[in-house]
Short mmCIF file of C-alpha atoms in Angstrom, two decimals:
data_model
loop_
_atom_site.label_atom_id
_atom_site.label_comp_id
_atom_site.label_asym_id
_atom_site.label_seq_id
_atom_site.Cartn_x
_atom_site.Cartn_y
_atom_site.Cartn_z
CA MET A 1 16.97 11.27 -14.24
CA SER A 2 17.15 11.72 -10.47
CA ASP A 3 16.66 15.22 -9.11
CA ILE A 4 18.15 14.34 -5.74
CA ASP A 5 21.61 13.30 -4.74
CA ILE A 6 21.41 9.61 -3.85
CA PRO A 7 24.45 7.52 -4.84
CA GLU A 8 23.28 4.82 -7.29
CA ASP A 9 25.11 2.11 -5.34
CA HIS A 10 23.19 2.92 -2.14
CA PRO A 11 21.49 -0.31 -1.03
CA ARG A 12 18.13 1.46 -0.80
CA TYR A 13 18.68 3.63 -3.89
CA GLU A 14 15.56 2.55 -5.76
CA SER A 15 13.36 2.77 -2.69
CA LEU A 16 14.68 6.21 -1.63
CA LEU A 17 14.36 7.58 -5.15
CA THR A 18 10.80 6.28 -5.43
CA ARG A 19 9.85 7.78 -2.09
CA HIS A 20 11.39 11.14 -3.05
CA ARG A 21 9.59 11.24 -6.39
CA ILE A 22 6.22 10.39 -4.85
CA GLU A 23 6.64 13.12 -2.21
CA ASP A 24 7.62 15.54 -4.95
CA GLY A 25 4.52 14.45 -6.88
CA VAL A 26 2.30 15.36 -3.92
CA ASP A 27 3.98 18.76 -3.60
CA LYS A 28 3.37 19.44 -7.29
CA GLY A 29 -0.28 18.38 -7.21
CA ILE A 30 0.42 15.35 -9.41
CA THR A 31 -0.01 12.51 -6.92
CA SER A 32 -3.38 12.22 -5.20
CA ARG A 33 -4.27 10.70 -1.84
CA GLN A 34 -5.56 7.67 -3.68
CA GLY A 35 -2.23 7.61 -5.51
CA LEU A 36 -0.33 7.42 -2.21
CA ILE A 37 -2.45 4.49 -1.04
CA ALA A 38 -1.99 2.79 -4.43
CA GLN A 39 1.77 3.32 -4.08
CA GLY A 40 1.66 1.46 -0.77
CA ARG A 41 -0.34 -1.41 -2.28
CA GLY A 42 2.33 -1.77 -4.96
CA GLU A 43 5.14 -1.67 -2.39
CA THR A 44 3.80 -4.79 -0.70
CA PHE A 45 3.52 -6.72 -3.96
CA ASP A 46 7.07 -5.64 -4.85
CA TYR A 47 8.29 -6.68 -1.37
CA LEU A 48 6.75 -10.12 -1.84
CA LEU A 49 8.32 -10.37 -5.33
CA GLY A 50 11.72 -9.65 -3.77
CA GLU A 51 11.94 -6.17 -5.36
CA ARG A 52 13.37 -7.63 -8.57
CA THR A 53 12.34 -8.15 -12.18
CA ILE A 54 11.34 -11.80 -12.34
CA PRO A 55 12.15 -13.70 -15.58
CA SER A 56 8.53 -13.75 -16.80
CA ALA A 57 8.37 -9.95 -16.36
CA ALA A 58 11.60 -9.52 -18.31
CA ALA A 59 10.03 -11.56 -21.14
CA ALA A 60 6.89 -9.40 -20.95
CA GLU A 61 9.01 -6.23 -21.14
CA ARG A 62 10.74 -7.52 -24.29
CA ALA A 63 7.37 -8.45 -25.83
CA ALA A 64 6.03 -4.99 -24.94
CA ALA A 65 8.99 -3.37 -26.70
CA ALA A 66 8.36 -5.50 -29.79
CA TYR A 67 4.65 -4.56 -29.79
CA LEU A 68 5.48 -0.85 -29.51
CA LEU A 69 7.95 -1.11 -32.43
CA LEU A 70 5.45 -3.04 -34.59
CA ALA A 71 2.62 -0.58 -33.85
CA GLU A 72 1.18 1.85 -36.39
CA HIS A 73 0.34 4.29 -33.62
CA PRO A 74 1.65 3.47 -30.14
CA VAL A 75 0.57 5.62 -27.18
CA LEU A 76 1.91 5.68 -23.61
CA SER A 77 -0.86 6.51 -21.16
CA VAL A 78 0.26 8.56 -18.14
CA ASN A 79 -1.54 9.01 -14.82
CA GLY A 80 -0.47 10.83 -11.65
CA ASN A 81 1.71 8.15 -10.09
CA VAL A 82 3.30 7.25 -13.42
CA ALA A 83 4.19 10.89 -14.07
CA ALA A 84 5.60 11.28 -10.56
CA LEU A 85 7.64 8.07 -10.65
CA VAL A 86 9.08 7.86 -14.17
CA PRO A 87 8.65 11.17 -16.04
CA GLY A 88 12.04 11.22 -17.77
CA GLU A 89 12.02 7.47 -18.32
CA LEU A 90 8.67 7.76 -20.15
CA VAL A 91 10.01 10.48 -22.40
CA GLU A 92 12.94 8.20 -23.29
CA LEU A 93 10.59 5.29 -24.03
CA ALA A 94 8.44 7.51 -26.23
CA GLU A 95 11.53 8.57 -28.16
CA ALA A 96 12.83 5.01 -28.51
CA THR A 97 9.53 3.73 -29.92
CA GLY A 98 8.01 6.76 -31.66
CA ALA A 99 5.07 6.65 -29.26
CA ASP A 100 2.83 9.53 -28.19
CA LEU A 101 2.44 10.48 -24.53
CA GLU A 102 -1.13 11.03 -23.31
CA VAL A 103 -2.23 12.01 -19.81
CA ASN A 104 -5.23 10.08 -18.53
CA LEU A 105 -6.52 10.43 -14.99
CA PHE A 106 -9.02 8.36 -13.08
CA ASN A 107 -9.85 11.43 -11.00
CA ARG A 108 -9.64 14.02 -13.75
CA THR A 109 -9.32 17.69 -12.84
CA GLU A 110 -7.97 20.35 -15.17
CA ALA A 111 -5.42 21.42 -12.53
CA ARG A 112 -3.97 17.93 -12.18
CA MET A 113 -4.01 17.41 -15.98
CA GLN A 114 -2.03 20.62 -16.47
CA ALA A 115 0.39 19.88 -13.61
CA ILE A 116 1.21 16.51 -15.15
CA VAL A 117 1.63 17.93 -18.66
CA ASP A 118 3.99 20.57 -17.23
CA HIS A 119 5.92 17.95 -15.26
CA LEU A 120 6.44 15.80 -18.38
CA ARG A 121 7.57 18.86 -20.37
CA GLU A 122 10.08 19.70 -17.60
CA HIS A 123 11.46 16.22 -18.13
CA GLY A 124 11.94 16.69 -21.85
CA ALA A 125 8.58 15.83 -23.39
CA ASP A 126 7.69 17.73 -26.55
CA GLU A 127 4.03 17.11 -27.32
CA VAL A 128 1.81 15.73 -24.57
CA LYS A 129 -1.75 14.69 -25.43
CA GLY A 130 -4.77 14.41 -23.17
CA LEU A 131 -6.01 17.98 -22.82
CA THR A 132 -8.17 17.94 -25.97
CA ALA A 133 -10.33 15.07 -24.71
CA ASP A 134 -12.51 14.98 -27.84
CA GLY A 135 -12.79 11.19 -27.89
CA ARG A 136 -14.55 8.70 -25.62
CA ILE A 137 -13.87 5.12 -24.52
CA PRO A 138 -17.19 3.26 -24.89
CA GLY A 139 -18.65 1.78 -21.72
CA LEU A 140 -17.22 4.23 -19.20
CA SER A 141 -18.89 7.14 -17.43
CA HIS A 142 -18.29 10.62 -18.81
CA GLU A 143 -15.15 11.85 -17.00
CA ARG A 144 -13.48 8.44 -16.97
CA ALA A 145 -14.07 7.95 -20.70
CA LYS A 146 -12.24 11.03 -21.99
CA VAL A 147 -9.32 10.53 -24.41
CA ASP A 148 -7.84 12.43 -27.34
CA SER A 149 -9.31 11.13 -30.60
CA ASP A 150 -5.91 11.45 -32.31
CA GLY A 151 -4.18 9.87 -29.27
CA ILE A 152 -5.47 6.83 -27.37
CA GLY A 153 -8.63 7.04 -29.48
CA ASP A 154 -6.61 6.30 -32.61
CA ALA A 155 -3.91 4.02 -31.09
CA ASP A 156 -3.49 0.37 -31.99
CA VAL A 157 -1.06 -0.32 -29.13
CA VAL A 158 -1.34 1.36 -25.71
CA LEU A 159 0.94 1.11 -22.70
CA VAL A 160 -1.26 1.63 -19.63
CA PRO A 161 0.78 1.48 -16.44
CA LEU A 162 -0.93 1.34 -13.03
CA GLU A 163 -4.35 1.54 -14.68
CA ASP A 164 -7.77 1.23 -13.10
CA GLY A 165 -9.48 -2.09 -13.86
CA ASP A 166 -12.59 -0.61 -15.48
CA ARG A 167 -10.62 1.41 -17.97
CA ALA A 168 -8.17 -1.38 -18.72
CA GLU A 169 -11.10 -3.66 -19.54
CA ALA A 170 -12.83 -1.00 -21.64
CA LEU A 171 -9.66 -0.35 -23.67
CA ALA A 172 -9.21 -4.08 -24.23
CA ALA A 173 -12.85 -4.27 -25.39
CA MET A 174 -12.04 -1.65 -28.06
CA GLY A 175 -9.65 -4.22 -29.57
CA LYS A 176 -6.47 -2.35 -28.71
CA VAL A 177 -3.28 -4.21 -27.86
CA GLU A 178 -2.88 -3.36 -24.21
CA LEU A 179 0.46 -3.43 -22.43
CA VAL A 180 -0.20 -3.19 -18.68
CA VAL A 181 2.33 -2.56 -15.92
CA ASP A 182 0.78 -3.73 -12.64
CA LEU A 183 2.39 -5.41 -9.62
CA ASN A 184 -0.81 -7.37 -8.88
CA PRO A 185 -1.13 -10.24 -11.39
CA MET A 186 -4.64 -10.96 -10.09
CA SER A 187 -5.90 -7.42 -10.86
CA ARG A 188 -8.46 -6.88 -13.60
CA SER A 189 -5.95 -4.63 -15.36
CA ALA A 190 -3.33 -7.37 -15.52
CA GLN A 191 -5.94 -9.97 -16.39
CA SER A 192 -7.31 -7.96 -19.32
CA ALA A 193 -3.87 -7.13 -20.79
CA THR A 194 -2.42 -8.45 -24.02
CA VAL A 195 0.94 -8.18 -22.24
CA PRO A 196 0.77 -8.05 -18.43
CA ILE A 197 4.05 -6.74 -17.01
CA VAL A 198 4.20 -7.64 -13.31
CA ASP A 199 7.07 -5.42 -12.24
CA ASN A 200 7.73 -2.15 -10.46
CA ILE A 201 7.25 0.70 -12.94
CA VAL A 202 10.62 2.19 -11.96
CA ARG A 203 12.26 -0.98 -13.29
CA ALA A 204 9.75 -1.82 -16.05
CA VAL A 205 9.86 1.38 -18.12
CA PRO A 206 13.70 1.57 -18.39
CA ASN A 207 13.74 -2.17 -19.20
CA ILE A 208 11.23 -1.74 -22.05
CA THR A 209 13.29 1.16 -23.40
CA ARG A 210 16.48 -0.94 -23.29
CA HIS A 211 14.75 -3.74 -25.21
CA ALA A 212 13.34 -1.25 -27.72
CA ARG A 213 16.82 0.14 -28.38
CA GLU A 214 18.27 -3.34 -28.77
CA LEU A 215 15.48 -4.24 -31.19
CA ALA A 216 15.62 -0.96 -33.15
CA THR A 217 17.23 -2.66 -36.17
CA ALA A 218 15.33 -5.95 -35.85
CA SER A 219 13.16 -7.12 -38.76
CA ARG A 220 9.37 -7.14 -38.46
CA GLU A 221 9.58 -10.94 -38.64
CA GLU A 222 11.88 -11.00 -35.64
CA LEU A 223 9.65 -8.62 -33.69
CA GLN A 224 6.60 -10.70 -34.59
CA ARG A 225 8.37 -13.85 -33.39
CA ILE A 226 9.04 -12.22 -29.98
CA VAL A 227 5.38 -11.20 -29.75
CA ASP A 228 4.15 -14.66 -30.78
CA GLU A 229 6.40 -16.48 -28.34
CA PHE A 230 5.17 -14.49 -25.33
CA ASP A 231 2.60 -16.44 -23.30
CA ARG A 232 0.49 -14.08 -21.16
CA ASP A 233 -1.21 -16.81 -19.12
CA GLU A 234 2.13 -18.38 -18.28
CA ALA A 235 3.51 -14.97 -17.29
CA LEU A 236 0.53 -14.25 -15.00
CA ALA A 237 0.80 -17.67 -13.37
CA ALA A 238 4.56 -17.29 -12.86
CA ALA A 239 4.09 -13.87 -11.28
CA GLU A 240 1.38 -15.07 -8.93
CA GLN A 241 3.57 -18.01 -7.93
CA ALA A 242 6.52 -15.68 -7.28
CA ILE A 243 4.36 -13.47 -5.03
CA ARG A 244 2.67 -16.34 -3.23
CA GLU A 245 5.69 -18.58 -2.79
CA GLY A 246 8.63 -16.23 -3.26
CA GLY A 247 9.71 -18.60 -6.04
CA GLU A 248 10.56 -18.42 -9.76
CA ASP A 249 14.30 -17.81 -10.18
CA MET B 1 -19.06 4.02 15.41
CA SER B 2 -19.34 5.07 11.78
CA ASP B 3 -19.75 8.76 10.99
CA ILE B 4 -21.01 8.10 7.48
CA ASP B 5 -24.07 6.41 6.17
CA ILE B 6 -22.95 3.09 4.72
CA PRO B 7 -25.32 0.17 5.27
CA GLU B 8 -23.47 -2.49 7.30
CA ASP B 9 -24.56 -5.23 4.88
CA HIS B 10 -22.97 -3.45 1.91
CA PRO B 11 -20.51 -5.92 0.34
CA ARG B 12 -17.72 -3.33 0.51
CA TYR B 13 -18.78 -1.91 3.89
CA GLU B 14 -15.46 -2.45 5.66
CA SER B 15 -13.43 -1.18 2.74
CA LEU B 16 -15.60 1.94 2.22
CA LEU B 17 -15.61 2.75 5.92
CA THR B 18 -11.83 2.37 6.11
CA ARG B 19 -11.33 4.59 3.08
CA HIS B 20 -13.66 7.22 4.52
CA ARG B 21 -11.92 7.25 7.90
CA ILE B 22 -8.45 7.52 6.35
CA GLU B 23 -9.60 10.44 4.18
CA ASP B 24 -11.11 12.07 7.23
CA GLY B 25 -7.80 11.52 9.05
CA VAL B 26 -5.95 13.40 6.34
CA ASP B 27 -8.44 16.29 6.52
CA LYS B 28 -7.96 16.48 10.29
CA GLY B 29 -4.14 16.40 10.14
CA ILE B 30 -4.03 12.97 11.79
CA THR B 31 -2.93 10.79 8.89
CA SER B 32 0.38 11.65 7.24
CA ARG B 33 1.56 10.99 3.68
CA GLN B 34 3.62 8.12 5.03
CA GLY B 35 0.46 6.93 6.74
CA LEU B 36 -1.41 6.81 3.42
CA ILE B 37 1.36 4.73 1.84
CA ALA B 38 1.42 2.45 4.89
CA GLN B 39 -2.37 2.06 4.55
CA GLY B 40 -1.84 0.85 0.98
CA ARG B 41 0.84 -1.61 2.05
CA GLY B 42 -1.60 -3.06 4.56
CA GLU B 43 -4.40 -3.26 1.98
CA THR B 44 -2.35 -5.63 -0.16
CA PHE B 45 -1.54 -7.95 2.74
CA ASP B 46 -5.22 -7.95 3.70
CA TYR B 47 -6.21 -8.67 0.08
CA LEU B 48 -3.83 -11.64 0.02
CA LEU B 49 -5.23 -12.86 3.35
CA GLY B 50 -8.73 -12.77 1.85
CA GLU B 51 -9.81 -9.78 3.99
CA ARG B 52 -10.76 -12.05 6.88
CA THR B 53 -9.58 -12.89 10.37
CA ILE B 54 -7.69 -16.16 9.95
CA PRO B 55 -7.94 -18.70 12.82
CA SER B 56 -4.41 -18.02 14.11
CA ALA B 57 -5.23 -14.29 14.30
CA ALA B 58 -8.43 -15.04 16.21
CA ALA B 59 -6.35 -17.04 18.71
CA ALA B 60 -3.87 -14.15 18.96
CA GLU B 61 -6.73 -11.70 19.62
CA ARG B 62 -8.02 -13.88 22.45
CA ALA B 63 -4.51 -14.16 23.93
CA ALA B 64 -4.10 -10.38 23.64
CA ALA B 65 -7.35 -9.88 25.55
CA ALA B 66 -6.14 -12.26 28.28
CA TYR B 67 -2.80 -10.43 28.55
CA LEU B 68 -4.56 -7.06 28.86
CA LEU B 69 -6.83 -8.40 31.60
CA LEU B 70 -3.89 -9.96 33.49
CA ALA B 71 -1.78 -6.80 33.25
CA GLU B 72 -0.97 -4.54 36.19
CA HIS B 73 -0.82 -1.53 33.89
CA PRO B 74 -1.91 -2.07 30.28
CA VAL B 75 -1.47 0.74 27.75
CA LEU B 76 -2.84 1.04 24.20
CA SER B 77 -0.40 2.95 21.97
CA VAL B 78 -2.04 5.09 19.30
CA ASN B 79 -0.44 6.53 16.15
CA GLY B 80 -2.00 8.52 13.30
CA ASN B 81 -3.45 5.66 11.25
CA VAL B 82 -4.70 3.85 14.34
CA ALA B 83 -6.47 7.02 15.56
CA ALA B 84 -8.00 7.60 12.13
CA LEU B 85 -9.15 4.01 11.64
CA VAL B 86 -10.44 2.87 15.03
CA PRO B 87 -10.86 5.83 17.42
CA GLY B 88 -14.12 4.74 19.04
CA GLU B 89 -13.14 1.07 18.97
CA LEU B 90 -9.94 1.88 20.92
CA VAL B 91 -11.90 3.78 23.56
CA GLU B 92 -14.15 0.72 23.97
CA LEU B 93 -11.13 -1.59 24.29
CA ALA B 94 -9.57 0.71 26.89
CA GLU B 95 -12.82 0.63 28.88
CA ALA B 96 -13.17 -3.15 28.61
CA THR B 97 -9.62 -3.77 29.87
CA GLY B 98 -8.88 -0.78 32.12
CA ALA B 99 -6.04 0.25 29.82
CA ASP B 100 -4.64 3.74 29.31
CA LEU B 101 -4.55 5.32 25.86
CA GLU B 102 -1.24 6.96 24.85
CA VAL B 103 -0.48 8.74 21.59
CA ASN B 104 2.90 7.87 20.09
CA LEU B 105 3.99 9.13 16.70
CA PHE B 106 6.91 8.08 14.54
CA ASN B 107 6.93 11.56 13.01
CA ARG B 108 6.09 13.51 16.14
CA THR B 109 4.84 17.08 15.84
CA GLU B 110 2.89 18.89 18.52
CA ALA B 111 0.13 19.73 16.02
CA ARG B 112 -0.42 16.08 15.07
CA MET B 113 -0.19 14.98 18.73
CA GLN B 114 -2.89 17.46 19.69
CA ALA B 115 -5.10 16.62 16.69
CA ILE B 116 -5.00 12.94 17.64
CA VAL B 117 -5.72 13.61 21.31
CA ASP B 118 -8.70 15.77 20.26
CA HIS B 119 -9.93 13.10 17.84
CA LEU B 120 -9.84 10.42 20.56
CA ARG B 121 -11.69 12.73 22.98
CA GLU B 122 -14.36 13.35 20.32
CA HIS B 123 -14.79 9.58 20.23
CA GLY B 124 -15.33 9.31 23.97
CA ALA B 125 -11.84 9.08 25.43
CA ASP B 126 -11.44 10.60 28.89
CA GLU B 127 -7.73 10.79 29.65
CA VAL B 128 -5.26 10.49 26.78
CA LYS B 129 -1.55 10.25 27.56
CA GLY B 130 1.42 11.12 25.36
CA LEU B 131 1.72 14.90 25.63
CA THR B 132 3.84 14.89 28.80
CA ALA B 133 6.62 12.88 27.16
CA ASP B 134 8.82 12.83 30.28
CA GLY B 135 10.05 9.27 29.72
CA ARG B 136 12.35 7.71 27.12
CA ILE B 137 12.59 4.33 25.43
CA PRO B 138 16.28 3.32 25.59
CA GLY B 139 18.04 2.79 22.27
CA LEU B 140 15.98 5.19 20.12
CA SER B 141 16.84 8.67 18.89
CA HIS B 142 15.39 11.61 20.82
CA GLU B 143 12.01 12.29 19.16
CA ARG B 144 11.26 8.62 18.52
CA ALA B 145 12.02 7.69 22.15
CA LYS B 146 9.48 9.96 23.87
CA VAL B 147 6.83 8.36 26.08
CA ASP B 148 4.95 9.31 29.24
CA SER B 149 6.75 7.92 32.27
CA ASP B 150 3.41 7.08 33.92
CA GLY B 151 2.09 5.64 30.62
CA ILE B 152 4.07 3.37 28.29
CA GLY B 153 7.12 4.01 30.49
CA ASP B 154 5.39 2.29 33.40
CA ALA B 155 3.33 -0.29 31.46
CA ASP B 156 3.86 -4.06 31.75
CA VAL B 157 1.64 -4.84 28.74
CA VAL B 158 1.44 -2.60 25.65
CA LEU B 159 -0.76 -2.92 22.57
CA VAL B 160 1.20 -1.36 19.69
CA PRO B 161 -0.78 -1.50 16.46
CA LEU B 162 0.87 -0.63 13.13
CA GLU B 163 4.14 0.14 14.90
CA ASP B 164 7.52 0.96 13.36
CA GLY B 165 10.03 -1.91 13.61
CA ASP B 166 12.69 0.02 15.54
CA ARG B 167 10.29 1.07 18.27
CA ALA B 168 8.64 -2.35 18.49
CA GLU B 169 12.06 -3.93 19.01
CA ALA B 170 13.09 -1.30 21.57
CA LEU B 171 9.87 -1.82 23.57
CA ALA B 172 10.40 -5.58 23.52
CA ALA B 173 13.99 -5.03 24.72
CA MET B 174 12.57 -3.18 27.77
CA GLY B 175 10.94 -6.47 28.77
CA LYS B 176 7.37 -5.34 28.14
CA VAL B 177 4.76 -7.78 26.92
CA GLU B 178 4.10 -6.47 23.44
CA LEU B 179 0.85 -7.10 21.57
CA VAL B 180 1.39 -6.07 17.94
CA VAL B 181 -1.26 -5.65 15.24
CA ASP B 182 0.49 -5.85 11.86
CA LEU B 183 -0.68 -7.36 8.56
CA ASN B 184 2.89 -8.29 7.59
CA PRO B 185 3.95 -11.36 9.60
CA MET B 186 7.53 -10.95 8.30
CA SER B 187 7.85 -7.39 9.67
CA ARG B 188 10.23 -6.68 12.55
CA SER B 189 7.26 -5.46 14.59
CA ALA B 190 5.42 -8.75 14.22
CA GLN B 191 8.62 -10.73 14.71
CA SER B 192 9.47 -8.94 17.99
CA ALA B 193 5.96 -9.25 19.47
CA THR B 194 4.94 -11.41 22.39
CA VAL B 195 1.59 -11.70 20.59
CA PRO B 196 1.68 -10.91 16.87
CA ILE B 197 -1.86 -10.27 15.58
CA VAL B 198 -1.82 -10.55 11.79
CA ASP B 199 -5.17 -8.97 11.01
CA ASN B 200 -6.66 -5.72 9.77
CA ILE B 201 -6.89 -3.30 12.70
CA VAL B 202 -10.54 -2.55 11.90
CA ARG B 203 -11.29 -6.21 12.63
CA ALA B 204 -8.61 -6.83 15.29
CA VAL B 205 -9.52 -4.16 17.84
CA PRO B 206 -13.26 -4.98 18.03
CA ASN B 207 -12.35 -8.68 18.21
CA ILE B 208 -9.99 -8.11 21.18
CA THR B 209 -12.71 -6.09 22.91
CA ARG B 210 -15.24 -8.86 22.36
CA HIS B 211 -12.85 -11.43 23.86
CA ALA B 212 -12.08 -9.11 26.79
CA ARG B 213 -15.79 -8.76 27.57
CA GLU B 214 -16.30 -12.52 27.34
CA LEU B 215 -13.32 -13.07 29.67
CA ALA B 216 -14.28 -10.31 32.12
CA THR B 217 -15.33 -12.82 34.77
CA ALA B 218 -12.68 -15.44 34.00
CA SER B 219 -10.24 -16.46 36.74
CA ARG B 220 -6.58 -15.48 36.55
CA GLU B 221 -5.80 -19.19 36.09
CA GLU B 222 -8.06 -19.36 33.05
CA LEU B 223 -6.55 -16.18 31.59
CA GLN B 224 -3.06 -17.55 32.23
CA ARG B 225 -3.97 -20.80 30.47
CA ILE B 226 -5.10 -18.87 27.35
CA VAL B 227 -1.82 -16.93 27.39
CA ASP B 228 0.28 -20.08 27.86
CA GLU B 229 -1.48 -21.97 25.10
CA PHE B 230 -0.86 -19.29 22.50
CA ASP B 231 2.09 -20.16 20.25
CA ARG B 232 3.51 -17.04 18.57
CA ASP B 233 5.83 -18.89 16.16
CA GLU B 234 2.97 -21.09 15.00
CA ALA B 235 0.76 -18.01 14.52
CA LEU B 236 3.41 -16.20 12.47
CA ALA B 237 4.00 -19.27 10.30
CA ALA B 238 0.26 -19.77 9.75
CA ALA B 239 -0.18 -16.12 8.76
CA GLU B 240 2.71 -16.20 6.31
CA GLN B 241 1.33 -19.38 4.80
CA ALA B 242 -2.11 -17.80 4.46
CA ILE B 243 -0.63 -14.80 2.66
CA ARG B 244 1.70 -16.81 0.46
CA GLU B 245 -0.66 -19.62 -0.40
CA GLY B 246 -4.08 -18.20 0.34
CA GLY B 247 -4.51 -21.19 2.67
CA GLU B 248 -5.32 -21.83 6.37
CA ASP B 249 -9.07 -22.27 6.76
#
């Protein structure tokens, strides 16, 4: 899904691609200043993790795929950095799991909403929710609370990558199964998740899609077993240990 | 030196002030996109350090002050983020140590150079070097190598906060005493420093100034003793341990 010509075996392929996509996101009005700073915060956590998917994150990604396949109405929430970094990969995940895509911004402006919707459509998305904004998440201030009532408002399982802590907690309080991608295992978003995925989003989303495709013919019993066997507290502790000590192989 | 009205006893004072100054830096053309991402990278290291000056950093700041006071020609190198974050604090440090200020940019453009010089003058700087650019640091490509021959080119002691690894190594190779402020103790900049200061620049610069004022009447022997007693390898190890394990009290 790269738009630039970087050979995939380049040692800094992932890093160069990420940097290019973020820059492109700024040019298109998708990535905000706060998004650039947030990108940097994530880069340090990823650096300390060794820029790899640790085993506990791989288990979380498989559990997330199982949750999305078991869901009645799964929704993938998309903010500016997510749209900039993995637009095509999100469209593939939505297709592999039958999930809706919904744009949700912490700093919501109509221009940024529309730019992100357009960007996702350029990368193959059909329907993109988020512009209707006729639903509200209880406990959040007006602009932050907006969702589509037939999107996140109605979802039983929501993937919320790189999400603000307040909103992650408010979604969890609504009783939704929350799948969070966040490189900081100590963040409120990761701590409030049903499935915290402590991995770089450019690795996490394709990994979840791969698991979803592998599990496409699995029985509900098998999917439920994968979900039941995932231990979120163990995963958070393993991720923190990997960051703090460089460990967990 | 704040330009906004945040009470100093606000629990997030330092964080809010930093955020405001970085935003202001973007508006003024001082802080680049890469600078915003770098700011985020630093925020995570600071978060893991507990957003405090650890004891080994305090010792490094005192040693840095002693080196500046012992120097024949000390120079404080200023890039975009440094100018945005601590403009007035740098002017105070230059006054306390008799150091020159010199602007040095990794992505050098005349517009950014001039904006930074103007910003430092607004914060009380008299002479600001860097625009002459008639000297070169050996071993770097053309634009990256530019310095003033009567500034960094002539300096025996240089404070280089938030510096790129290539340039930090090249300055060290010139035999200069290099005082580096960098929140990543594993970075090439920190590793190549005579005095690595693993601390947030908004704490580090005022701390060095405070030490310099305290040591203003100290004998050269006393200053030399402080320099000799500082152990860079021990400081780097302590900082990495603090980040990895949250330890060192």
